[in-house]
PDB file of C-alpha atoms in Angstrom:
ATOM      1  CA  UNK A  29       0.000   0.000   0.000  1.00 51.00           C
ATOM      2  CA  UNK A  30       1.000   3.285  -1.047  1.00 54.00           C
ATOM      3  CA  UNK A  31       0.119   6.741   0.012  1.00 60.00           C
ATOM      4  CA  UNK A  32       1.437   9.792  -0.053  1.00 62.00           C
ATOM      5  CA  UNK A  33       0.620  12.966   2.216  1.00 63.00           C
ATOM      6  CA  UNK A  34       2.363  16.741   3.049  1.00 65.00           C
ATOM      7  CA  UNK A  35       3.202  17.019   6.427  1.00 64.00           C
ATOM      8  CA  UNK A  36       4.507  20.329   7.765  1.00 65.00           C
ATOM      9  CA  UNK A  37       6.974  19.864  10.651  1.00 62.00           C
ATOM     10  CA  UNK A  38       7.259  23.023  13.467  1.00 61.00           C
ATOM     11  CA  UNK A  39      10.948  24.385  13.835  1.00 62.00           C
ATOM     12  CA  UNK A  40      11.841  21.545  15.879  1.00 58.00           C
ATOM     13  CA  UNK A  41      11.736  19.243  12.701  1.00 70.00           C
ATOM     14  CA  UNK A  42      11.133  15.870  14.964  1.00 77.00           C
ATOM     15  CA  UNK A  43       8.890  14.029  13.337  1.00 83.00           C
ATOM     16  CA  UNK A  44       6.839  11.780  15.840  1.00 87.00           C
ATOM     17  CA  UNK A  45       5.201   8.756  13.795  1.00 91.00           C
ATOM     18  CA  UNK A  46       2.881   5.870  15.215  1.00 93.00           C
ATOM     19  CA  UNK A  47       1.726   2.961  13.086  1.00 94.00           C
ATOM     20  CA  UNK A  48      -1.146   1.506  13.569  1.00 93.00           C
ATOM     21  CA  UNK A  49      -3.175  -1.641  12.446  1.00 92.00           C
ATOM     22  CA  UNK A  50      -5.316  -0.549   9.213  1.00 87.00           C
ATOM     23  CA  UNK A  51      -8.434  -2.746  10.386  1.00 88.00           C
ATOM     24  CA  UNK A  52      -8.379  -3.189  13.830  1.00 93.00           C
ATOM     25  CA  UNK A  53      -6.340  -0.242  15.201  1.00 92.00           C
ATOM     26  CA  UNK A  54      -4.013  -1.860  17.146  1.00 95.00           C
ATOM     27  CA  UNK A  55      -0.389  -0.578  17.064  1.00 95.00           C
ATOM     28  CA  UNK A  56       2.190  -2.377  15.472  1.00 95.00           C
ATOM     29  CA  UNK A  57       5.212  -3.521  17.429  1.00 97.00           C
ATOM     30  CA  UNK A  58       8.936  -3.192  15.841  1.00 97.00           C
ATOM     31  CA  UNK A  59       7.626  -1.805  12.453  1.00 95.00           C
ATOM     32  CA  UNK A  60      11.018  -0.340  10.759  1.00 95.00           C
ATOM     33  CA  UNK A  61      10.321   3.314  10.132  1.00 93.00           C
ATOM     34  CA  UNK A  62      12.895   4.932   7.071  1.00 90.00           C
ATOM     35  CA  UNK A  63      12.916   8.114   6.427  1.00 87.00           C
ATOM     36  CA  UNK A  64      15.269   9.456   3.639  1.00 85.00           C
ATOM     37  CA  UNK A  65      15.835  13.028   2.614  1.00 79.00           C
ATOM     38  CA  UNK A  66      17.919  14.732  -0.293  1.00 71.00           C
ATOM     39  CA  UNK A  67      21.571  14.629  -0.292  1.00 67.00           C
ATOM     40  CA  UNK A  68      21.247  10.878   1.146  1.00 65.00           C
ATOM     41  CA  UNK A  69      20.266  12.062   4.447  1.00 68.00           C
ATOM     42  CA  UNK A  70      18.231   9.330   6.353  1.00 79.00           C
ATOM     43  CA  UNK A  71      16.931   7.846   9.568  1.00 83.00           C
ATOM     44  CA  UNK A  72      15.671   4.579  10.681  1.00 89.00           C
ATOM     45  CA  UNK A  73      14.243   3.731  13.776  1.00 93.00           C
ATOM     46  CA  UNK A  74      11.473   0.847  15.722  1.00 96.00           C
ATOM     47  CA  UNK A  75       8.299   1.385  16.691  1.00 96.00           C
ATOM     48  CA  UNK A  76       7.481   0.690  20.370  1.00 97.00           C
ATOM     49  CA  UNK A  77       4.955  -1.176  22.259  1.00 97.00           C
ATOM     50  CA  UNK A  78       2.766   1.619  21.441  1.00 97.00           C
ATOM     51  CA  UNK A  79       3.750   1.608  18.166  1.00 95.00           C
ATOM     52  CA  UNK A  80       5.472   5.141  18.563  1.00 96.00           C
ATOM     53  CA  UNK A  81       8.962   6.347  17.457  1.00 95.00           C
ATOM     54  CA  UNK A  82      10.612   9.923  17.034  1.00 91.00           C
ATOM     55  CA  UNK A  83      12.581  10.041  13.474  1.00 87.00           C
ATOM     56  CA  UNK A  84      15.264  12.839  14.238  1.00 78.00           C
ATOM     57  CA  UNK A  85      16.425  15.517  13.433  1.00 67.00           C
ATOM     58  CA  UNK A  86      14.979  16.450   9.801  1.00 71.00           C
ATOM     59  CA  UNK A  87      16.032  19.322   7.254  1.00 73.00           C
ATOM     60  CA  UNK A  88      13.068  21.347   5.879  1.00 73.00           C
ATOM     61  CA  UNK A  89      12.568  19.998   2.413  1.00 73.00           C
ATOM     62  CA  UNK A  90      11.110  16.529   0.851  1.00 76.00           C
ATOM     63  CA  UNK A  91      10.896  13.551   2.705  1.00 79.00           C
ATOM     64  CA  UNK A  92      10.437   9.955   1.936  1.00 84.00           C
ATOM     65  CA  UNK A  93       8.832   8.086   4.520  1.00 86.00           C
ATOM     66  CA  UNK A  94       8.498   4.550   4.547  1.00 89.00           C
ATOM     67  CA  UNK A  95       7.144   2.150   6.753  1.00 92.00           C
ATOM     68  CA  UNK A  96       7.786  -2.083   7.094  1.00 93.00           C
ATOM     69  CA  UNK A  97       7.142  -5.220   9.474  1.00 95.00           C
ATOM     70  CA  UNK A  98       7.541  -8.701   8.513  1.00 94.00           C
ATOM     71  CA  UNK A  99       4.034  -9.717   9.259  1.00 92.00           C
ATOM     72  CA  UNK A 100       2.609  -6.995   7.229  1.00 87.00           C
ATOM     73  CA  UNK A 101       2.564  -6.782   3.585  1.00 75.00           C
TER      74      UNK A 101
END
């Protein structure tokens, strides 16, 4: 699945990100959240328990957010 969205980050440029379950809500535990920027800049990081994580520290410009889980196509 593939969707895109604009996002507009405050100064801060910490982009807080929870991924949920599409159907049932739930969150989803050790998703691997990428985020890649121009000039090859990127981050990855693990969702929580909660499904949370914090991908720092951003540039203003484009990003490329992606988001992946073995159980979860």
């Amino acid at each position: 699945l593939r969707e895109r969205a604009e996002i507009r980050l405050p100064e801060s440029r910490w982009l807080p990100v929870r991924v949920l379950e599409a159907g049932s809500g739930k969150p989803v535990v050790g998703a691997t959240v990428s985020a890649t920027q121009t000039r090859h800049r990127s981050s990855v990081v693990r969702t929580d328990e909660e499904g949370r994580c914090l991908v720092v520290p951003l540039l203003a410009g484009p990003l490329s957010l992606s988001v992946a889980h073995p159980d979860y196509t």
